[in-house]
Amino acid sequence: MNHYAVERPNAIANTETVEACCKKSLTKPAVVLSRTRLARYSDYDFEPFSGRILFREPVPSVDENNNPIYIRISYEVEEEFGDKHWVGGFDAKVKLSDNVSFGAAYAKDNDKQTPYEIAGANIEVKLGSKTYVAS
């Protein structure tokens, strides 16, 4: 079995295409003689998070006419970093009297792809030494 690593890990699972490409020769690498699509689980296993590929059988470097064989792997990746954007919020509580307090919270994420905003308020009323109601 042959282990290889792809250039960028964090691939999206099941998006890979693996092909064995036979080219004309080292002097004419643009001429592709054949392309064979390999099948996952029978020809190879791919671990998308680490970017490791394991071939079940040795991959020949040349064909019977001494033309080079290359492996081409195409896959989609999760971007690690998006555009910079602001994220912020607050959480505050005010004691209105010995028995009543009021609170509010707010958060906002200005991500262009997945914007998010949430707000909330709460009130707490003390009814006795060990009893209170919160909402």
Coordinates of C-alpha atoms in Angstrom, one line a residue:
M1 CA 0.0 0.0 0.0
N2 CA 1.2 3.5 -0.9
H3 CA 0.6 6.5 1.3
Y4 CA 0.6 10.0 -0.1
A5 CA -0.5 13.4 1.2
V6 CA -2.4 16.1 -0.7
E7 CA -1.2 19.7 -0.6
R8 CA -4.1 21.2 1.3
P9 CA -5.9 19.2 4.1
N10 CA -9.4 19.9 5.3
A11 CA -11.1 18.5 2.2
I12 CA -14.9 18.3 2.1
A13 CA -15.8 14.6 2.5
N14 CA -16.7 12.8 -0.7
T15 CA -15.8 15.6 -3.1
E16 CA -12.5 14.1 -4.3
T17 CA -11.9 12.7 -7.8
V18 CA -8.8 10.6 -8.2
E19 CA -7.4 9.8 -11.7
A20 CA -4.4 8.1 -13.1
C21 CA -3.2 10.1 -16.1
C22 CA -0.8 8.7 -18.7
K23 CA 1.0 11.4 -20.7
K24 CA 2.8 11.2 -24.1
S25 CA 6.3 11.6 -22.7
L26 CA 8.3 13.9 -20.6
T27 CA 9.0 16.1 -23.6
K28 CA 5.2 16.5 -24.5
P29 CA 3.5 16.6 -21.0
A30 CA 0.5 18.4 -22.4
V31 CA -0.6 15.4 -24.5
V32 CA -2.7 13.1 -22.3
L33 CA -2.9 9.5 -23.7
S34 CA -5.4 8.2 -21.2
R35 CA -7.2 9.0 -18.0
T36 CA -8.5 6.4 -15.7
R37 CA -10.8 7.4 -12.8
L38 CA -10.1 5.4 -9.7
A39 CA -12.8 4.2 -7.3
R40 CA -12.9 5.0 -3.6
Y41 CA -12.6 2.0 -1.3
S42 CA -11.6 -0.4 -4.1
D43 CA -8.6 1.5 -5.5
Y44 CA -7.9 4.0 -2.7
D45 CA -9.0 5.4 0.7
F46 CA -9.0 9.1 1.3
E47 CA -8.9 10.8 4.8
P48 CA -10.2 14.3 4.0
F49 CA -9.2 16.0 7.3
S50 CA -5.5 15.0 7.3
G51 CA -5.3 15.0 3.5
R52 CA -3.8 11.4 3.3
I53 CA -4.6 9.1 0.5
L54 CA -3.8 5.4 0.6
F55 CA -3.7 3.4 -2.6
R56 CA -4.6 -0.3 -2.4
E57 CA -2.1 -1.4 -5.0
P58 CA 1.2 0.1 -6.1
V59 CA 0.8 2.9 -8.7
P60 CA 3.1 2.4 -11.7
S61 CA 5.3 5.4 -12.7
V62 CA 5.2 4.5 -16.4
D63 CA 3.1 2.5 -18.8
E64 CA 4.3 -0.4 -21.1
N65 CA 5.6 2.2 -23.6
N66 CA 7.6 4.1 -20.9
N67 CA 5.1 7.0 -20.9
P68 CA 4.8 8.6 -17.4
I69 CA 1.8 8.1 -15.3
Y70 CA 0.7 10.8 -12.9
I71 CA -2.0 10.8 -10.2
R72 CA -4.4 13.8 -10.3
I73 CA -6.5 14.4 -7.2
S74 CA -9.2 17.1 -7.3
Y75 CA -11.2 18.0 -4.2
E76 CA -13.0 20.9 -2.5
V77 CA -11.7 22.3 0.8
E78 CA -13.1 24.2 3.7
E79 CA -11.6 27.6 3.9
E80 CA -9.9 28.1 7.2
F81 CA -10.2 31.9 7.2
G82 CA -12.9 34.1 5.6
D83 CA -13.0 37.8 5.2
K84 CA -12.4 39.8 8.4
H85 CA -15.5 41.0 10.1
W86 CA -16.7 42.4 13.4
V87 CA -18.2 40.3 16.2
G88 CA -19.4 41.9 19.4
G89 CA -22.0 42.1 22.1
F90 CA -22.7 42.8 25.7
D91 CA -24.4 41.4 28.8
A92 CA -25.6 43.8 31.5
K93 CA -27.6 43.6 34.7
V94 CA -29.0 46.4 36.7
K95 CA -30.4 46.1 40.2
L96 CA -33.5 48.3 40.3
S97 CA -34.3 47.6 44.0
D98 CA -33.4 45.2 46.7
N99 CA -35.9 42.7 45.2
V100 CA -35.9 43.4 41.5
S101 CA -33.1 43.3 38.9
F102 CA -33.2 43.6 35.1
G103 CA -30.8 42.3 32.5
A104 CA -30.2 42.5 28.8
A105 CA -27.8 40.8 26.4
Y106 CA -27.0 41.3 22.7
A107 CA -24.6 39.7 20.2
K108 CA -23.9 40.3 16.5
D109 CA -21.7 38.6 14.0
N110 CA -21.2 40.6 10.7
D111 CA -19.9 37.7 8.7
K112 CA -21.1 38.2 5.1
Q113 CA -21.8 34.5 4.5
T114 CA -23.6 33.8 7.8
P115 CA -24.7 36.9 9.6
Y116 CA -26.1 36.4 13.0
E117 CA -27.8 38.6 15.6
I118 CA -29.5 37.8 18.9
A119 CA -30.9 39.9 21.7
G120 CA -32.6 39.0 25.0
A121 CA -33.8 40.5 28.2
N122 CA -34.5 39.1 31.7
I123 CA -36.0 40.1 34.9
E124 CA -35.5 38.6 38.4
V125 CA -37.9 39.2 41.3
K126 CA -37.0 38.1 44.8
L127 CA -40.1 36.9 46.6
G128 CA -38.5 35.7 49.9
S129 CA -35.2 34.9 51.5
K130 CA -34.8 31.7 49.4
T131 CA -37.5 32.2 46.6
Y132 CA -37.2 34.2 43.4
V133 CA -38.8 34.3 40.0
A134 CA -36.8 34.8 36.8
S135 CA -37.9 35.3 33.3

